[in-house]
CSV table of C-alpha atoms in Angstrom, one decimal:
chain,number,residue,atom,x,y,z
A,1,MET,CA,6.9,0.8,-40.6
A,2,GLU,CA,8.9,3.4,-38.6
A,3,LEU,CA,5.9,4.4,-36.8
A,4,LEU,CA,5.3,0.8,-35.7
A,5,TYR,CA,8.7,0.4,-34.5
A,6,THR,CA,8.5,3.5,-32.5
A,7,LEU,CA,5.3,2.3,-31.0
A,8,ILE,CA,6.8,-0.8,-30.1
A,9,GLU,CA,9.7,0.8,-28.5
A,10,ILE,CA,7.6,3.1,-26.4
A,11,VAL,CA,5.2,0.4,-25.0
A,12,ALA,CA,8.1,-1.8,-24.3
A,13,LYS,CA,10.2,0.7,-22.5
A,14,SER,CA,7.0,1.8,-20.5
A,15,LEU,CA,6.1,-1.6,-19.5
A,16,LEU,CA,9.9,-2.3,-18.5
A,17,VAL,CA,9.8,0.8,-16.4
A,18,PHE,CA,6.4,0.2,-14.8
A,19,VAL,CA,6.9,-3.3,-14.0
A,20,ALA,CA,10.6,-2.7,-12.5
A,21,LEU,CA,9.5,0.0,-10.5
A,22,LEU,CA,6.6,-1.9,-9.0
A,23,LEU,CA,8.9,-4.8,-8.1
A,24,MET,CA,11.4,-2.6,-6.6
A,25,THR,CA,8.8,-0.8,-4.8
A,26,ALA,CA,7.6,-4.0,-3.4
A,27,TYR,CA,11.2,-5.4,-2.4
A,28,ASN,CA,11.8,-1.7,-1.0
A,29,THR,CA,9.4,-2.5,1.8
A,30,LEU,CA,11.2,-5.7,2.6
A,31,PHE,CA,14.5,-4.0,2.1
A,32,GLU,CA,13.6,-1.4,4.7
A,33,ARG,CA,12.4,-3.7,7.2
A,34,LYS,CA,15.4,-5.9,7.0
A,35,VAL,CA,17.7,-2.8,7.2
A,36,LEU,CA,15.8,-1.5,10.1
A,37,GLY,CA,15.7,-4.8,11.8
A,38,HIS,CA,19.4,-5.4,11.6
A,39,ILE,CA,20.0,-1.9,12.8
A,40,GLN,CA,17.9,-2.7,15.9
A,41,VAL,CA,19.9,-5.8,16.3
A,42,ARG,CA,16.9,-8.0,15.1
A,43,TYR,CA,16.6,-10.2,11.9
A,44,GLY,CA,13.5,-8.5,10.2
A,45,PRO,CA,11.0,-10.3,8.3
A,46,ASN,CA,12.5,-14.0,7.8
A,47,ARG,CA,9.7,-16.5,7.9
A,48,VAL,CA,7.9,-16.1,4.6
A,49,GLY,CA,10.0,-17.8,1.9
A,50,PRO,CA,13.8,-17.9,2.1
A,51,PHE,CA,15.1,-14.8,3.9
A,52,GLY,CA,11.5,-13.4,4.0
A,53,LEU,CA,11.6,-12.7,0.0
A,54,LEU,CA,8.1,-13.4,-0.3
A,55,GLN,CA,7.0,-11.1,2.2
A,56,PRO,CA,6.0,-8.2,-0.1
A,57,ILE,CA,3.8,-10.7,-2.0
A,58,ALA,CA,2.1,-11.9,1.1
A,59,ASP,CA,1.6,-8.3,2.2
A,60,GLY,CA,0.0,-7.7,-1.1
A,61,ILE,CA,-2.5,-10.4,-0.9
A,62,LYS,CA,-3.4,-9.6,2.7
A,63,ALA,CA,-4.0,-5.8,1.5
A,64,PHE,CA,-6.1,-7.1,-1.3
A,65,PHE,CA,-8.4,-9.2,0.8
A,66,LYS,CA,-8.8,-6.6,3.7
A,67,GLU,CA,-12.3,-4.9,4.1
A,68,ASP,CA,-12.5,-1.6,2.2
A,69,LEU,CA,-14.1,0.8,4.5
A,70,VAL,CA,-15.4,4.5,3.6
A,71,PRO,CA,-16.2,6.6,6.5
A,72,ALA,CA,-19.7,8.0,6.4
A,73,ARG,CA,-18.6,11.6,6.6
A,74,ALA,CA,-15.9,11.0,3.9
A,75,ASP,CA,-16.4,12.8,0.5
A,76,GLY,CA,-16.8,9.5,-1.3
A,77,MET,CA,-15.5,10.7,-4.9
A,78,VAL,CA,-12.4,12.4,-3.7
A,79,PHE,CA,-11.6,9.6,-1.3
A,80,MET,CA,-11.5,7.1,-4.1
A,81,VAL,CA,-9.5,9.5,-6.3
A,82,ALA,CA,-6.8,10.7,-4.0
A,83,PRO,CA,-4.7,7.4,-3.5
A,84,ALA,CA,-4.8,7.1,-7.3
A,85,VAL,CA,-3.5,10.6,-7.8
A,86,SER,CA,-0.6,9.8,-5.5
A,87,VAL,CA,0.2,6.6,-7.2
A,88,ILE,CA,-0.1,7.8,-10.6
A,89,SER,CA,2.0,11.0,-10.4
A,90,VAL,CA,4.9,8.8,-8.8
A,91,LEU,CA,4.8,6.4,-11.6
A,92,CYS,CA,4.8,9.1,-14.2
A,93,LEU,CA,8.0,10.7,-12.6
A,94,ALA,CA,9.9,7.3,-13.7
A,95,ALA,CA,9.3,8.3,-17.4
A,96,VAL,CA,11.7,10.9,-17.7
A,97,ILE,CA,14.7,9.2,-15.5
A,98,PRO,CA,17.6,7.7,-18.0
A,99,PHE,CA,18.5,4.3,-16.5
A,100,GLY,CA,21.1,3.1,-18.9
A,101,ASN,CA,23.4,3.5,-21.9
A,102,ASP,CA,21.9,3.9,-25.4
A,103,LEU,CA,21.4,0.7,-27.0
A,104,VAL,CA,22.2,0.3,-30.7
A,105,LEU,CA,20.4,-2.3,-32.4
A,106,LYS,CA,21.8,-4.4,-35.5
A,107,SER,CA,19.6,-2.1,-38.0
A,108,GLY,CA,21.5,0.8,-36.8
A,109,ARG,CA,18.5,1.9,-34.5
A,110,VAL,CA,19.5,3.9,-31.4
A,111,ILE,CA,17.2,3.0,-28.3
A,112,LYS,CA,17.7,5.7,-25.6
A,113,MET,CA,17.1,4.0,-22.2
A,114,VAL,CA,14.6,6.7,-21.0
A,115,VAL,CA,10.9,6.3,-21.4
A,116,ALA,CA,10.4,10.1,-22.7
A,117,ASP,CA,13.4,11.9,-23.5
A,118,VAL,CA,12.1,15.1,-23.2
A,119,ASP,CA,13.9,18.5,-23.0
A,120,ILE,CA,12.2,19.8,-20.0
A,121,GLY,CA,12.8,16.6,-17.9
A,122,LEU,CA,13.8,18.3,-14.8
A,123,LEU,CA,10.8,20.7,-14.9
A,124,TYR,CA,8.5,17.9,-15.7
A,125,ILE,CA,9.8,16.1,-12.4
A,126,PHE,CA,8.9,19.1,-10.3
A,127,ALA,CA,5.6,19.9,-11.8
A,128,ILE,CA,4.4,16.1,-11.5
A,129,ALA,CA,6.1,15.6,-8.1
A,130,SER,CA,3.7,18.6,-6.9
A,131,ILE,CA,0.5,16.9,-8.3
A,132,GLY,CA,1.5,14.1,-6.1
A,133,GLU,CA,1.1,16.0,-3.1
A,134,PHE,CA,-2.5,16.5,-4.1
A,135,GLY,CA,-3.2,13.1,-3.4
A,136,VAL,CA,-2.0,13.3,0.2
A,137,VAL,CA,-3.8,16.7,0.8
A,138,LEU,CA,-7.1,15.4,-1.0
A,139,GLY,CA,-7.0,12.2,0.9
A,140,GLY,CA,-6.3,13.8,4.3
A,141,TRP,CA,-9.4,16.3,3.5
A,142,ALA,CA,-11.7,13.9,2.0
A,143,SER,CA,-11.7,11.2,4.8
A,144,GLY,CA,-13.6,13.6,7.3
A,145,ASN,CA,-11.4,13.0,10.2
A,146,LYS,CA,-9.6,15.8,12.3
A,147,TYR,CA,-6.4,13.7,12.4
A,148,GLY,CA,-6.7,13.1,8.6
A,149,ILE,CA,-7.3,16.7,8.0
A,150,THR,CA,-4.5,18.0,10.3
A,151,GLY,CA,-2.1,15.7,8.6
A,152,ALA,CA,-3.1,17.0,5.1
A,153,LEU,CA,-2.6,20.4,6.2
A,154,ARG,CA,0.8,19.7,7.5
A,155,ALA,CA,1.5,17.7,4.5
A,156,ALA,CA,0.6,21.0,2.3
A,157,ALA,CA,2.6,23.5,4.2
A,158,GLN,CA,5.8,21.3,4.8
A,159,MET,CA,5.8,20.2,1.2
A,160,ILE,CA,5.3,23.5,-0.4
A,161,SER,CA,8.1,25.1,1.6
A,162,TYR,CA,10.4,22.4,1.0
A,163,GLU,CA,9.7,22.1,-2.6
A,164,VAL,CA,11.1,26.0,-2.8
A,165,PHE,CA,14.5,25.4,-1.9
A,166,ILE,CA,14.6,22.0,-3.6
A,167,GLY,CA,14.0,24.0,-6.9
A,168,LEU,CA,16.6,26.6,-5.9
A,169,ALA,CA,19.2,23.6,-5.1
A,170,VAL,CA,18.7,22.0,-8.5
A,171,ILE,CA,19.1,25.6,-10.5
A,172,GLY,CA,22.8,25.1,-9.6
A,173,VAL,CA,23.2,22.0,-11.6
A,174,LEU,CA,21.1,23.6,-14.2
A,175,MET,CA,23.5,26.5,-14.3
A,176,ILE,CA,26.6,24.2,-14.8
A,177,SER,CA,25.0,21.7,-17.4
A,178,GLN,CA,23.0,24.3,-19.3
A,179,THR,CA,20.1,22.0,-19.9
A,180,LEU,CA,16.9,20.7,-18.4
A,181,ASN,CA,17.0,17.4,-20.3
A,182,LEU,CA,18.1,14.7,-17.7
A,183,ARG,CA,20.0,12.4,-20.1
A,184,GLU,CA,22.1,15.3,-21.2
A,185,ILE,CA,22.7,16.2,-17.6
A,186,VAL,CA,23.7,12.8,-17.0
A,187,LEU,CA,26.2,12.7,-20.0
A,188,ALA,CA,27.8,16.1,-19.1
A,189,GLN,CA,29.1,14.3,-16.0
A,190,SER,CA,30.8,11.4,-18.0
A,191,GLY,CA,34.5,10.7,-17.5
A,192,GLY,CA,34.8,9.3,-14.0
A,193,PHE,CA,33.3,10.2,-10.6
A,194,TRP,CA,35.6,13.4,-10.3
A,195,HIS,CA,33.4,15.0,-13.0
A,196,TRP,CA,30.2,14.1,-11.2
A,197,ASN,CA,28.1,17.5,-10.1
A,198,VAL,CA,28.1,16.2,-6.4
A,199,PHE,CA,31.7,17.4,-6.3
A,200,LEU,CA,30.9,20.6,-8.0
A,201,GLN,CA,27.6,21.4,-6.3
A,202,PRO,CA,28.1,19.6,-2.6
A,203,VAL,CA,25.6,22.0,-0.9
A,204,ALA,CA,23.1,21.7,-3.7
A,205,PHE,CA,23.2,17.9,-3.2
A,206,LEU,CA,22.6,18.0,0.6
A,207,LEU,CA,20.0,20.4,0.2
A,208,TYR,CA,18.3,18.2,-2.4
A,209,PHE,CA,18.6,15.3,-0.3
A,210,VAL,CA,17.5,16.7,2.9
A,211,GLY,CA,14.6,18.7,0.9
A,212,GLY,CA,13.7,15.1,-0.9
A,213,LEU,CA,13.4,13.4,2.7
A,214,ALA,CA,11.0,16.4,3.6
A,215,GLU,CA,9.2,15.8,0.3
A,216,LEU,CA,8.9,12.0,0.9
A,217,ALA,CA,7.4,13.0,4.5
A,218,ARG,CA,9.9,10.4,6.0
A,219,VAL,CA,11.4,10.4,9.3
A,220,PRO,CA,12.7,13.0,10.7
A,221,PHE,CA,10.4,15.0,8.4
A,222,ASP,CA,7.2,12.6,8.9
A,223,MET,CA,4.9,15.5,10.0
A,224,PRO,CA,2.0,14.5,7.8
A,225,GLU,CA,1.6,11.1,9.4
A,226,ALA,CA,3.3,11.8,13.0
A,227,GLU,CA,2.2,8.5,14.6
A,228,SER,CA,2.5,9.8,18.1
A,229,GLU,CA,0.3,13.0,17.7
A,230,LEU,CA,-1.8,12.3,14.5
A,231,ALA,CA,-2.2,8.3,14.7
A,232,CYS,CA,-1.6,8.0,11.0
A,233,GLY,CA,-2.3,11.4,9.7
A,234,PHE,CA,-3.5,11.8,6.3
A,235,ASN,CA,-4.1,8.0,5.7
A,236,ILE,CA,-5.9,7.2,8.9
A,237,GLU,CA,-9.2,6.4,7.2
A,238,PHE,CA,-7.9,4.4,4.4
A,239,SER,CA,-7.8,0.5,4.6
A,240,SER,CA,-7.4,-2.4,2.0
A,241,MET,CA,-6.1,-1.3,-1.3
A,242,LYS,CA,-6.6,2.1,-1.0
A,243,PHE,CA,-3.9,2.0,1.8
A,244,ALA,CA,-1.9,-0.1,-0.3
A,245,LEU,CA,-1.8,2.6,-3.1
A,246,TYR,CA,-0.6,5.2,-0.5
A,247,PHE,CA,2.0,2.7,0.6
A,248,ILE,CA,3.1,1.9,-2.9
A,249,SER,CA,3.5,5.6,-3.9
A,250,GLU,CA,5.3,6.3,-0.6
A,251,TYR,CA,7.9,3.4,-1.3
A,252,ALA,CA,8.0,4.5,-5.0
A,253,HIS,CA,8.7,7.9,-4.2
A,254,MET,CA,11.6,6.7,-2.1
A,255,ILE,CA,13.1,5.0,-5.1
A,256,ILE,CA,12.3,7.8,-7.4
A,257,MET,CA,13.9,10.8,-5.1
A,258,PRO,CA,17.3,8.9,-4.9
A,259,ALA,CA,17.0,8.2,-8.7
A,260,VAL,CA,16.7,11.7,-9.5
A,261,ALA,CA,19.4,12.6,-7.0
A,262,VAL,CA,21.7,10.1,-8.7
A,263,THR,CA,20.8,11.4,-11.9
A,264,LEU,CA,21.6,15.3,-11.4
A,265,PHE,CA,24.4,14.7,-8.9
A,266,TRP,CA,26.0,11.2,-8.9
A,267,GLY,CA,26.3,10.8,-12.8
A,268,GLY,CA,23.5,8.7,-13.2
A,269,PHE,CA,23.9,5.5,-15.4
A,270,LEU,CA,27.7,6.4,-15.6
A,271,PRO,CA,30.2,4.1,-14.1
A,272,VAL,CA,32.5,5.2,-11.3
A,273,VAL,CA,35.6,5.1,-13.4
A,274,PRO,CA,35.5,5.0,-17.2
A,275,ALA,CA,37.4,1.8,-17.0
A,276,LEU,CA,34.5,-0.2,-15.5
A,277,SER,CA,32.1,1.0,-18.3
A,278,PHE,CA,32.0,-2.9,-19.3
A,279,ILE,CA,29.4,-3.1,-16.7
A,280,PRO,CA,26.0,-2.2,-18.1
A,281,GLY,CA,24.8,1.3,-17.3
A,282,TRP,CA,21.7,0.3,-15.4
A,283,ILE,CA,23.5,-2.0,-12.9
A,284,TRP,CA,25.4,1.2,-12.1
A,285,PHE,CA,22.3,3.1,-11.9
A,286,LEU,CA,20.6,0.5,-9.6
A,287,ALA,CA,23.7,0.4,-7.5
A,288,LYS,CA,23.6,4.2,-7.0
A,289,VAL,CA,20.0,4.3,-6.3
A,290,SER,CA,20.2,1.5,-3.9
A,291,VAL,CA,23.0,3.2,-1.8
A,292,LEU,CA,20.8,6.3,-1.7
A,293,VAL,CA,17.6,4.2,-0.4
A,294,PHE,CA,20.0,2.8,2.3
A,295,VAL,CA,20.8,6.1,3.5
A,296,CYS,CA,17.1,7.2,3.6
A,297,ILE,CA,16.5,4.1,5.7
A,298,TRP,CA,19.6,4.6,7.8
A,299,ILE,CA,18.5,8.0,8.6
A,300,ARG,CA,15.1,7.0,9.6
A,301,ALA,CA,16.5,4.3,11.8
A,302,THR,CA,18.6,7.1,13.4
A,303,TYR,CA,16.9,10.2,13.9
A,304,PRO,CA,13.7,11.1,15.8
A,305,ARG,CA,10.8,13.4,14.4
A,306,LEU,CA,11.3,17.2,14.6
A,307,ARG,CA,8.6,19.2,16.0
A,308,TYR,CA,6.5,20.9,13.2
A,309,ASP,CA,7.6,24.6,14.2
A,310,GLN,CA,11.2,23.2,14.0
A,311,ILE,CA,10.8,21.8,10.6
A,312,MET,CA,9.4,25.1,9.2
A,313,LYS,CA,12.1,27.2,11.0
A,314,PHE,CA,14.8,24.6,9.6
A,315,GLY,CA,13.3,25.1,6.0
A,316,TRP,CA,12.8,28.7,5.8
A,317,LYS,CA,15.6,30.1,8.0
A,318,PHE,CA,18.2,27.9,7.3
A,319,MET,CA,17.8,25.6,4.1
A,320,PHE,CA,16.3,28.5,1.9
A,321,PRO,CA,18.9,31.1,2.5
A,322,LEU,CA,21.6,28.2,1.9
A,323,ALA,CA,19.9,27.5,-1.4
A,324,LEU,CA,19.9,31.3,-2.4
A,325,LEU,CA,23.7,31.5,-1.6
A,326,ASN,CA,24.5,28.4,-3.5
A,327,VAL,CA,22.9,29.7,-6.6
A,328,LEU,CA,24.7,33.2,-6.0
A,329,VAL,CA,27.9,31.5,-5.4
A,330,THR,CA,27.5,29.3,-8.2
A,331,GLY,CA,26.7,32.2,-10.5
A,332,VAL,CA,29.6,34.2,-9.6
A,333,VAL,CA,31.9,31.4,-10.2
A,334,LEU,CA,30.6,30.7,-13.6
A,335,LEU,CA,30.7,34.5,-14.4
A,336,PHE,CA,34.5,34.6,-13.8
A,337,LYS,CA,35.5,31.2,-15.0
B,1,MET,CA,25.3,20.9,14.6
B,2,ILE,CA,26.7,18.5,12.2
B,3,ILE,CA,29.0,16.3,14.2
B,4,PRO,CA,26.5,15.0,16.6
B,5,LEU,CA,24.2,14.0,13.7
B,6,LEU,CA,27.1,12.1,12.3
B,7,LYS,CA,27.9,10.5,15.4
B,8,GLY,CA,24.3,9.1,15.4
B,9,LEU,CA,24.6,7.8,11.9
B,10,ALA,CA,27.8,6.2,13.0
B,11,VAL,CA,26.3,4.3,16.1
B,12,THR,CA,23.3,3.0,13.9
B,13,LEU,CA,25.7,1.7,11.2
B,14,LYS,CA,27.8,-0.1,14.0
B,15,TYR,CA,24.7,-2.0,15.2
B,16,PHE,CA,23.5,-2.6,11.6
B,17,PHE,CA,26.9,-4.8,11.3
B,18,SER,CA,26.5,-6.5,14.5
B,19,ARG,CA,25.0,-9.9,15.0
B,20,PRO,CA,21.3,-9.8,15.9
B,21,PHE,CA,20.7,-11.5,19.1
B,22,ALA,CA,16.7,-11.9,18.7
B,23,ILE,CA,15.6,-15.5,19.4
B,24,GLN,CA,13.7,-17.2,16.5
B,25,TYR,CA,11.0,-18.1,18.9
B,26,PRO,CA,9.1,-21.2,17.5
B,27,ASP,CA,12.5,-22.6,16.6
B,28,GLU,CA,14.5,-21.6,19.5
B,29,LYS,CA,13.2,-21.4,23.2
B,30,ILE,CA,14.8,-19.9,26.2
B,31,GLU,CA,15.2,-22.0,29.3
B,32,MET,CA,12.8,-20.9,32.0
B,33,THR,CA,14.3,-20.2,35.5
B,34,ASP,CA,13.9,-22.9,38.4
B,35,ARG,CA,11.5,-20.5,40.2
B,36,TRP,CA,9.2,-20.1,37.1
B,37,ARG,CA,5.4,-20.9,37.4
B,38,GLY,CA,4.1,-22.0,34.2
B,39,ILE,CA,0.9,-24.2,33.7
B,40,HIS,CA,0.2,-26.8,36.6
B,41,TYR,CA,0.6,-30.6,36.2
B,42,PHE,CA,-0.2,-33.6,38.6
B,43,GLU,CA,2.5,-35.8,40.1
B,44,ARG,CA,1.6,-39.4,39.6
B,45,ARG,CA,1.8,-42.5,41.9
B,46,GLU,CA,3.3,-45.8,40.7
B,47,ASP,CA,0.0,-46.9,39.1
B,48,GLY,CA,-0.3,-43.6,36.9
B,49,SER,CA,-3.2,-42.3,38.7
B,50,THR,CA,-3.0,-38.8,40.5
B,51,LYS,CA,-1.2,-38.2,44.1
B,52,CYS,CA,-4.0,-35.9,44.7
B,53,VAL,CA,-6.1,-37.0,47.7
B,54,ALA,CA,-8.9,-34.2,47.3
B,55,CYS,CA,-8.4,-32.6,50.7
B,56,GLY,CA,-9.7,-29.5,49.1
B,57,LEU,CA,-6.9,-27.2,50.6
B,58,CYS,CA,-5.8,-25.8,47.0
B,59,GLU,CA,-9.3,-24.9,46.3
B,60,ALA,CA,-9.6,-23.1,49.6
B,61,VAL,CA,-6.2,-21.2,49.3
B,62,CYS,CA,-6.7,-20.2,45.6
B,63,PRO,CA,-7.1,-16.4,45.6
B,64,SER,CA,-8.9,-16.2,42.4
B,65,ASN,CA,-11.3,-19.2,42.9
B,66,CYS,CA,-10.1,-20.9,39.8
B,67,ILE,CA,-10.1,-24.6,41.2
B,68,TYR,CA,-13.1,-26.7,41.1
B,69,LEU,CA,-12.8,-30.1,42.9
B,70,GLU,CA,-15.3,-32.9,43.5
B,71,ALA,CA,-14.1,-35.5,46.0
B,72,GLU,CA,-15.1,-39.0,46.1
B,73,VAL,CA,-14.2,-41.6,48.7
B,74,TYR,CA,-13.1,-45.2,47.8
B,75,GLU,CA,-14.2,-48.1,49.5
B,76,ASN,CA,-10.9,-48.5,51.4
B,77,GLY,CA,-11.4,-45.0,52.7
B,78,ARG,CA,-9.0,-43.0,50.2
B,79,ARG,CA,-10.2,-40.0,48.7
B,80,PHE,CA,-9.6,-38.9,45.2
B,81,PRO,CA,-11.0,-36.1,42.8
B,82,ARG,CA,-13.6,-37.2,40.9
B,83,VAL,CA,-13.6,-33.8,39.1
B,84,TYR,CA,-10.5,-31.5,39.5
B,85,GLU,CA,-10.5,-28.6,37.1
B,86,ILE,CA,-8.5,-25.3,36.9
B,87,ASP,CA,-9.9,-22.5,35.1
B,88,GLY,CA,-6.9,-21.3,32.8
B,89,THR,CA,-8.5,-17.9,32.1
B,90,ARG,CA,-8.8,-17.0,35.9
B,91,CYS,CA,-5.4,-18.5,37.2
B,92,ILE,CA,-2.9,-16.0,38.2
B,93,PHE,CA,-0.1,-18.5,38.5
B,94,CYS,CA,0.7,-17.6,42.4
B,95,GLY,CA,1.6,-21.0,43.2
B,96,PHE,CA,-0.4,-21.1,46.6
B,97,CYS,CA,-1.9,-24.6,45.5
B,98,GLU,CA,1.6,-25.9,45.1
B,99,GLU,CA,2.7,-24.6,48.3
B,100,ILE,CA,-0.3,-25.6,50.5
B,101,CYS,CA,-0.6,-29.3,48.8
B,102,PRO,CA,0.3,-31.7,51.9
B,103,VAL,CA,1.0,-34.6,49.3
B,104,ASN,CA,2.8,-32.5,46.6
B,105,ALA,CA,0.3,-33.6,43.9
B,106,ILE,CA,-0.4,-30.2,42.3
B,107,ARG,CA,2.7,-28.4,40.9
B,108,LEU,CA,3.3,-25.6,38.6
B,109,GLY,CA,5.5,-26.4,35.5
B,110,LYS,CA,7.8,-24.6,33.0
B,111,ASN,CA,5.0,-24.7,30.3
B,112,TYR,CA,4.1,-21.2,29.4
B,113,GLU,CA,2.6,-21.8,26.0
B,114,TYR,CA,-1.2,-22.2,26.5
B,115,VAL,CA,-3.0,-20.3,23.6
B,116,ARG,CA,-6.4,-21.6,22.5
B,117,HIS,CA,-9.1,-20.9,20.4
B,118,GLU,CA,-11.9,-21.7,22.5
B,119,ARG,CA,-12.6,-20.5,26.2
B,120,ALA,CA,-13.7,-24.0,27.1
B,121,ASP,CA,-10.1,-25.2,26.2
B,122,PHE,CA,-8.7,-23.3,29.0
B,123,ILE,CA,-10.4,-25.8,31.3
B,124,PHE,CA,-7.5,-27.8,32.5
B,125,ASP,CA,-8.8,-31.0,33.9
B,126,THR,CA,-7.1,-34.0,35.4
B,127,THR,CA,-6.5,-35.8,32.3
B,128,PHE,CA,-4.8,-32.7,30.8
B,129,LEU,CA,-2.9,-31.8,34.2
B,130,LEU,CA,-1.5,-35.3,34.2
B,131,ASP,CA,-0.7,-35.0,30.6
B,132,GLN,CA,1.4,-32.0,31.4
B,133,LYS,CA,3.7,-34.1,33.6
B,134,LYS,CA,5.3,-35.0,30.4
B,135,LEU,CA,6.6,-31.4,29.7
B,136,ASN,CA,8.1,-31.3,33.3
B,137,PRO,CA,10.4,-34.1,33.7
């Protein structure tokens, strides 16, 4: 019986997170277009349904009925698998992120609001996120197109260099909370917003956020798909649902990256002040994530794209030493505390 | 280094909270200026027929040769256009036809919406041109 309940719990939570993430991804595209529109003193999409709310559905249907082209020079098998690698890895990332307070059932059973409460959650995130980059690299390479492969090479170089200091930035949080379990990292920040890691590790937060933007390959770091030079970069040959998969993975990643940032630095599902704890944790979590997603879009609307060598210099000569320094200072402070 | 970046963010945030002034095109339209040269129309006589006397000046002056005219003479000696066609795909809306017309029959109107699915629909004949008068009071 116990086994059955556990199974039901796992399936239910997986379905919940899966559906919620895909829904949020779909509406993330609308959110981005709306915010960009208003920043550019336009309305954004508002013709399909009230306030354009049915736009993501219309887009999905359109993508589904488009012709699926495979270029003659493409490596067919890899070409087919690459978008799937991208999207699956991003969906897997959502598994370890805690999104709400524990639920205690009448039978005394405690349901943790996280799909997989693993002890190496943070390590898992970095491992799976790295796999996601293979989707981009393989996709660009397999399309047999010079713009595609240039985009793929840039993606490989950029993501590897930026992942180095994201990892270093997170080490600061790790040293304070003494655990890799994301749920315990969140709980260690309980007791009001002044306990959040962002105030103990402000530099690490900025490093993580800037590195995260680079990892997402979004403006100002959107080198792999630099529209003006590479047409569309790694996804230039992809059409129909394959392109839609890349699109989904990009926008889902745009939710996951802020979600991890919220978990590590903004106290995850915890309320801003303990007095507001009557509002359920998942609302706090979504609110915090939305704020960070808005910041991502806001940044996209503000800054132009950096040059490739500037990105590399910025990463290795500025962010990387800063991350090392942050680890050093954190270590010294912890040692003498 | 950081201050200019923050200034940029402040500017975009200011515009985020400002009112969009995009025009909701199919629902709202902007007024065309008096000198706007849109799709042609025919001025009518009292009996509703065209004022055109088929003199052929517009056909002669048209720089893109988009006007086709076949004249016919009534028994009372008056000329009228049996066929009058403007090729909408060729017309450059220069307004020479309007300028040269001795009886002010052909005019350029305010209508600018002439999207068609078929090339044949771009041929503006007498009926169409008389009809366009409604859009240009």
